[in-house]
Short mmCIF file of C-alpha atoms in Angstrom, two decimals:
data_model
loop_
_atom_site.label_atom_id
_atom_site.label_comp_id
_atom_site.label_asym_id
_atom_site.label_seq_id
_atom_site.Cartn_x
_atom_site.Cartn_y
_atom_site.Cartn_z
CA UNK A 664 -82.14 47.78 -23.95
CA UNK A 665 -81.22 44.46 -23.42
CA UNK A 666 -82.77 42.78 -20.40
CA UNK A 667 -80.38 40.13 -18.92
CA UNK A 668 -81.81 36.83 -18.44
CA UNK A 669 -80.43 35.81 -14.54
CA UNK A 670 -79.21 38.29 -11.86
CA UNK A 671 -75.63 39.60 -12.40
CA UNK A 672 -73.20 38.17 -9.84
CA UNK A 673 -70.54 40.30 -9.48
CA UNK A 674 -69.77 43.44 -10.39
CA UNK A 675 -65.86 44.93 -10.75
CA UNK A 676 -64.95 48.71 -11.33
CA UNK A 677 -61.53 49.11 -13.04
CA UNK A 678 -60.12 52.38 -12.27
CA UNK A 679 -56.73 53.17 -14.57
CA UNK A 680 -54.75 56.28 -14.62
CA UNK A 681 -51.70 57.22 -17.19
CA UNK A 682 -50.98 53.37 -17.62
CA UNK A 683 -49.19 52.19 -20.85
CA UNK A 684 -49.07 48.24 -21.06
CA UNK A 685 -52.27 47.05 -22.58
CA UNK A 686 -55.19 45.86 -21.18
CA UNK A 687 -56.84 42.64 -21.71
CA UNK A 688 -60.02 41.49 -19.33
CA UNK A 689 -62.32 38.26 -19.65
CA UNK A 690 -65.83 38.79 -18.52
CA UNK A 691 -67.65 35.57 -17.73
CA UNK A 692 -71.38 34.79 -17.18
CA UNK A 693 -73.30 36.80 -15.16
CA UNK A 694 -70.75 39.58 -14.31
CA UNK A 695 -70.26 43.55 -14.82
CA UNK A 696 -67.38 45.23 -15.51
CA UNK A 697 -66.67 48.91 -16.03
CA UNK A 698 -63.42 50.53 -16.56
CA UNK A 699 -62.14 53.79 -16.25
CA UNK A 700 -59.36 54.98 -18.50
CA UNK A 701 -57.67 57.99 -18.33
CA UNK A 702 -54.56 59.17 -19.70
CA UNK A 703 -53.14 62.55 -19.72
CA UNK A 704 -50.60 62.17 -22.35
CA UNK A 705 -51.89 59.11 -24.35
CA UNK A 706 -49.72 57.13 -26.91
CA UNK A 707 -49.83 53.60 -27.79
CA UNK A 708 -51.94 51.18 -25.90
CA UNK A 709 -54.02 48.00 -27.16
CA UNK A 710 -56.90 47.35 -24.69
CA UNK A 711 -58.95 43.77 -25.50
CA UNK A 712 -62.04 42.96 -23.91
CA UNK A 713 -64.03 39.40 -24.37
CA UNK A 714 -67.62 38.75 -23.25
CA UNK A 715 -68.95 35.48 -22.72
CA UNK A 716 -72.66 35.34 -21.65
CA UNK A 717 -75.49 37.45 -19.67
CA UNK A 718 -72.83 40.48 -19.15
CA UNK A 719 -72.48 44.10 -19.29
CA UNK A 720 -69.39 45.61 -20.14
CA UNK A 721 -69.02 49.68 -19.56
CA UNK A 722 -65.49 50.88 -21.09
CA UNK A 723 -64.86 54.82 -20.61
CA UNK A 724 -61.67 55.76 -22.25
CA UNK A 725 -60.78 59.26 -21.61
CA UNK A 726 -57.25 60.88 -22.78
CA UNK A 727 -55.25 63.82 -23.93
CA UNK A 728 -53.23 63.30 -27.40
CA UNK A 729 -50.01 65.71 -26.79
CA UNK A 730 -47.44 63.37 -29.51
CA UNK A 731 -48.73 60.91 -31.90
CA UNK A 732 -50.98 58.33 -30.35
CA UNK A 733 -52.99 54.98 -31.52
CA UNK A 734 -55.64 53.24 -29.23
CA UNK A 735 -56.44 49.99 -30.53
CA UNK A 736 -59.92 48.58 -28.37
CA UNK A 737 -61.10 45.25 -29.49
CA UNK A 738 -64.53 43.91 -28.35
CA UNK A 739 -65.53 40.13 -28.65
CA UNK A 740 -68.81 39.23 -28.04
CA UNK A 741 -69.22 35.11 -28.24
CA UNK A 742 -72.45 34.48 -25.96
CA UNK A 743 -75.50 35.51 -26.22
CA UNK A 744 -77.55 38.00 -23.62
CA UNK A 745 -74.23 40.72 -23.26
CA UNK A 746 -74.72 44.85 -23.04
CA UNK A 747 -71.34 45.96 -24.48
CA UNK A 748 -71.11 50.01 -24.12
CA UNK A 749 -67.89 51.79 -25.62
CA UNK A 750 -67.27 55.45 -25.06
CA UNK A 751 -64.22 57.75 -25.97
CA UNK A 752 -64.00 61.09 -25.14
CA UNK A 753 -60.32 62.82 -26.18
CA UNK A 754 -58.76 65.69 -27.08
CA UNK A 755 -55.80 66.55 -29.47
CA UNK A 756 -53.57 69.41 -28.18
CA UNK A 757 -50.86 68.04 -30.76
CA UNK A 758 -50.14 65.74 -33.49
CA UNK A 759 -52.11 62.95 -34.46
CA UNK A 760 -54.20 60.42 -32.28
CA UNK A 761 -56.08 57.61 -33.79
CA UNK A 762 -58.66 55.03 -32.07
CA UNK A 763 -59.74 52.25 -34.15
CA UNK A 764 -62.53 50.75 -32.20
CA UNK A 765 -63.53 47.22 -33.08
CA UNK A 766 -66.82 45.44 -31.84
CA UNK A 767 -67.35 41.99 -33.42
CA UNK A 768 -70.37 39.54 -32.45
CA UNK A 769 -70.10 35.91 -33.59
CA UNK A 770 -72.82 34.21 -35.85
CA UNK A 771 -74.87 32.63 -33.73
CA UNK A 772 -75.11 35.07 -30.76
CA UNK A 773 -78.49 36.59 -29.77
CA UNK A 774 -79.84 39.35 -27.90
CA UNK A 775 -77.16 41.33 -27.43
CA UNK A 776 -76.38 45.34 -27.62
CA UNK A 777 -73.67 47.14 -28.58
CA UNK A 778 -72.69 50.79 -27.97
CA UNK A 779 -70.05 52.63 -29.61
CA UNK A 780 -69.34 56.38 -28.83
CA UNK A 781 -66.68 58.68 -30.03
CA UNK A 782 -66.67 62.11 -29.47
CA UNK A 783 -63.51 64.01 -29.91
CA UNK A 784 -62.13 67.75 -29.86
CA UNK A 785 -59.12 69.18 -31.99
CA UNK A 786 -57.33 71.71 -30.39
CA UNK A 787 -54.00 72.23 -32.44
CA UNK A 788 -53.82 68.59 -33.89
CA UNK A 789 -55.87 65.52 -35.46
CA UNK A 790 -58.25 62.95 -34.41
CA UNK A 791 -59.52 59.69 -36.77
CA UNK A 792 -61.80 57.78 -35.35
CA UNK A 793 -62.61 54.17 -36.92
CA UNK A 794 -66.03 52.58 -35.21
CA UNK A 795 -66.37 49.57 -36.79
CA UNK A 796 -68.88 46.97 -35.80
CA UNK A 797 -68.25 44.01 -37.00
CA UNK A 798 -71.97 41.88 -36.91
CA UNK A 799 -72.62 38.35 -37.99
CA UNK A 800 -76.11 37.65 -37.28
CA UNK A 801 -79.23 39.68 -37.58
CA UNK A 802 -80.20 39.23 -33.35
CA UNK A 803 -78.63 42.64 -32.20
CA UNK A 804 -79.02 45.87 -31.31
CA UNK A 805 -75.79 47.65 -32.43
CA UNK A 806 -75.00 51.27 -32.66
CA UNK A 807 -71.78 53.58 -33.26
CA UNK A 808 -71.56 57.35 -33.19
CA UNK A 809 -68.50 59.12 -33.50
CA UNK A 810 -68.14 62.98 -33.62
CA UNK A 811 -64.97 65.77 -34.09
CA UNK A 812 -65.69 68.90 -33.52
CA UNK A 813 -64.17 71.75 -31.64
CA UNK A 814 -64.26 74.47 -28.47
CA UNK A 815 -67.28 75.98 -28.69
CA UNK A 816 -66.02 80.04 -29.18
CA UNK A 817 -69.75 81.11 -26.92
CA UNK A 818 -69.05 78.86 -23.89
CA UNK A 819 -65.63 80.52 -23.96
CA UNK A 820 -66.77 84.24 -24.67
CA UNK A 821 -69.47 83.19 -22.09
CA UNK A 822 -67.12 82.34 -19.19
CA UNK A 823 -64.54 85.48 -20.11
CA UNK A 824 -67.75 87.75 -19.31
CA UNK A 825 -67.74 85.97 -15.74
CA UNK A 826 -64.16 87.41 -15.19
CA UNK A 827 -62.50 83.82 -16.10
CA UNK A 828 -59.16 84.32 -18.27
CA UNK A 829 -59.22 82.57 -21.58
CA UNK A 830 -56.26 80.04 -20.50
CA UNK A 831 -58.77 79.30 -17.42
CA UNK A 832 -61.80 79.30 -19.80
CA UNK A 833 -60.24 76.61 -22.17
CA UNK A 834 -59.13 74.74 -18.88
CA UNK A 835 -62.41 74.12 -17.20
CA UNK A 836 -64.10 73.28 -20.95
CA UNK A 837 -61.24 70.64 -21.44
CA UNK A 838 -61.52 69.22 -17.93
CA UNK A 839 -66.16 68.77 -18.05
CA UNK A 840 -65.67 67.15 -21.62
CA UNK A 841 -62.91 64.72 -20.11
CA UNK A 842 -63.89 63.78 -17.07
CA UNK A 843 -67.88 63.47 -18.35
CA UNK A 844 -67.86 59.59 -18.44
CA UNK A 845 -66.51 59.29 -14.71
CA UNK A 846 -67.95 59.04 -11.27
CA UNK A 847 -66.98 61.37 -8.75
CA UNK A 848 -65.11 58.93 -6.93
CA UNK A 849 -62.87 58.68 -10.19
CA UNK A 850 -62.52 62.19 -10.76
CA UNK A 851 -61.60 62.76 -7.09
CA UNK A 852 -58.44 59.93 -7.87
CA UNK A 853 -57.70 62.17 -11.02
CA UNK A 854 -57.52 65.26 -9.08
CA UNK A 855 -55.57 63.73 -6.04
CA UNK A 856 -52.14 65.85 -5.70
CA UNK A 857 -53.14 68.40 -8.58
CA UNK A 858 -52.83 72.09 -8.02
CA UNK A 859 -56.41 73.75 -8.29
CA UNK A 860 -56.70 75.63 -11.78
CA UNK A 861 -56.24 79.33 -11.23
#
């Protein structure tokens, strides 16, 4: 872990639901930022995020791929002394969604970390995930996972045996790996004005 140097100054919670115009956010010295991304019906959105010195950035993206989608997130890290943390949790009812997830940290930058995870579920379509961590100097602690798997067919035989239908079965599964990166607070705005799952 990286330990920060001076005392962050301010710290700024992004919460975003279903939006479409890309993102772009400048975190100076000394600040935190975390964002909260969720889209239901994800397509095409470009999110940018550039670091400058002694900062931690926390970006959850969390979305549903029903048509063809690509997320393009691009992380700059030019200072030295930044926590950058990247995860992506998604699922593909349909068609094709690709993230291409780009991290890059500038030559002469030092103690910083980097954090890049993927996961993703196919339902009835097709996830590609592309981590790529682009690294010019040998001062960092950088890491990407990225995994594609699918329902698991126990948790779901598991909750039928507890009198839950399938449909409901495959609803609360989708909903705890979606909403996993979130606060309550966040999942309580997601939820606003929904009907309650059978």
């Amino acid at each position: 872990m990286v330990m920060m140097n001076k005392i962050l100054t301010n710290k700024k919670v992004v919460n975003i639901v279903n939006e479409s115009s890309d993102l772009y956010y400048q975190v100076n010295d000394n600040e935190m930022l975390v964002i909260n991304y969720y889209n239901d019906n994800q397509k095409k959105i470009n999110i940018e995020l550039r670091q400058s010195a002694n900062s931690y950035v926390v970006l959850n993206v969390s979305s549903i791929i029903k048509n063809d989608a690509l997320v393009n997130i691009s992380s700059y890290v030019t200072g030295n002394d930044n926590r950058t943390i990247i995860n992506v949790r998604t699922i593909c009812e349909a068609n094709e969604g690709t993230f291409n997830v780009i991290v890059k940290a500038n030559e002469n930058t030092k103690n910083n970390e980097i954090i890049e995870d993927l996961k993703g579920i196919n339902e009835n379509g097709n996830i590609i995930f592309n981590p790529i961590l682009e690294v010019d100097t040998n001062e960092i602690d950088a890491q990407h996972f990225a995994t594609i798997g699918s329902f698991d067919k126990n948790e779901l035989f598991y909750l039928q045996t507890k009198g839950i239908s399938l449909k409901s079965a495959y609803n609360l599964l989708k909903k705890s790996f979606i909403y996993n990166l979130f606060s309550d607070e966040f999942i309580d705005l997601l939820n606003k004005g929904k009907e309650k799952d059978e």
